[in-house]
Amino acid sequence: MPNNKGFKVFEAKTLEEAYESASSSFCCSVMELDINIVQSPSKGFLGLFSKKAVIHAKSKHFETPKENRNKKTDTKDKNIKVQSVSKKFEKVEKTEQKSSNKTKQIEKEKIFENFYDSKDAKIDDKLVIKKENRDLEKEISNKINELFSNLCYKIDEIKVEILEEQNTVYVEFTGEDSALLIGKEGYRYKALSYILFNWINEKYGMMLRLEVAQFLQNQEEAIHRYLEPVIETIKEEGFYKTKILDGILVHIALTKLREEFPDKYVAVKTNQRGEKYILVNEYRN
C-alpha cells in the first residue's frame, strides 16, 4: 500500500502480535484501524517453511477532518469502556485457550510416555485393525510416503515393515538428504518419531521403530557402550540410577536394562526439571 495513504507494514509471529504492533504504532485500539492481512502465519513442518504474519494497517482517522476527531468527552468515555470490556474479554479468551492447549499437550505427552514407560503393556484388541500384515504394511507405507512426498529433500521410498513378534511398525528413511531429517542433536528425529508414534499407536495399537540414515543404529551402539559398565555395577550392587537421557535413548536403555534384569524394578523417572533417567532397583515387598 502507498505510504501517502497512511498504511504501514507490520510483521510478527502471529496475527495477534501484528495487530498489537499496529495498535501501538498508531496509538489507538485495534477497532480504530483499517487492516489488510497480506500473509497469514504458518508453523511449517518440523521447523521448516514457517511464515510470519504480515499485515498492512492504518488509522481510520488518518484522512478524517480534525473537527470529526475531536468528539465529545462522553463519546470518548464510551470508547474507553468498550475497549476495556474488549480487553477483559480477550484476556479471558486467551486464558481459556492456553488452558485448553495445555490440557491437549499433557494428553499427548501421556500417550508418548507409554513409548518409554510401558512394561508388558496390553494392547486393546479393538484398536488393532484386523488385516493381514502385508495389507497393513501397504496401507501404512502408502500413507507415510504420501505424507512426505512433497518434501524438498531427496529421499528414497520410505520402507515400512511390521515386526510381528514385537507388535511394532519399523519405518526407515534413506536417501541422499535423509540425514537432514535428523536435525541438530536429533531434534527433528525426535519430533518425527513423536508424530509417527502417536498416529501408529492410536490408529493401529502398535509401537514404532524409526530409523533415519542409520541414526537409530548409531544411538543404539552408543547407549549399549554406556550401559556395559552400568550393567556390571547393577550386578554387584543391585541398584543404579542412570545419567539424564533424552528422546530415543530412554527407550533404547529401558529395553536393554529390562532384558538384562527381568526380575528387577526398571522404570523411567523424571526429575524436577523434567529430565528423564532410568532407575534400577529391587522390587519392594
Phi, psi and omega in degrees: 000142179297142181292331183290351176265002174091001180281142175232155180262134179230133178238144178197172180291327180230161177297324180299316179293325178294318177299317181296320178297318179294317179299318179292320182296321182265000179056048179208173179281165179297329180295340181263015182247146166267120187235133173242122179278114180274320182211127176278148181288153177216133181283343182076203182226120181055038177085002182252154174061027178287151180231145176273161173280134179231127179227156169250131183219151173208160179285140178294340182268006187300319181253016181272136177302151183303320184295330178285336181282328182274073181276174184295156182299322183296328177293320178297319180299320179297319179298319180298316180295318179298316179296320181298314179296320180298318180295320179297318179296319179298320180296316179297317181296318179295319180298315180296321181293317178298318180298318180295316180296321180296317179298316180297320181296318179298318180297320179294318180296324178296322178297315182290333178300327179299332179296329181261321195261346187294135176229120183053039183294139179267126180271128179294122182300333181292334182280334184276123179284124184280092178220161173295147183302323181295317178295320180292318176302316180296318180298311181294319180300314180299318182291317181293316180295324176294321181299321185258012183291336183262008177294148179280353180282151176270101179232152178284176175300132185287126182276134177231129180217139178265121177269095191300315184297328182264359184052047188229144174261121178265124180237128183232128175257125175227171179128172186303318184253012186299328181297338179292341179283352179280316179078168180296127181057023174077019185291326178287323176301316181297316179296318180295316180294325178297314182295310183293321180297314181301318180292308183295318182292319182286319186277321186245354180067029184239163178271178182229138169235110186252124176243127178230110177050045178064017180296315181297317180299315179296321179293321178296317179297319181294315183288328177293323176296320179295324186280344182305305178290332178297316180298319178296320179296318179296320179297326182277316188257340176091349180210164179191149175236117184287171173289171178295129180239153184230148172055231185294336180300325179298312182295318181297312181296319180299315180297315181297313183292326178289329175292320182286325185231071182294339182263004180252163175278112180235116185212155175276132178239158180234130179275184184295337179270004179083009180274148185255145173212170181246133179250128177244127183203175175280150175292138178277141179283000000 
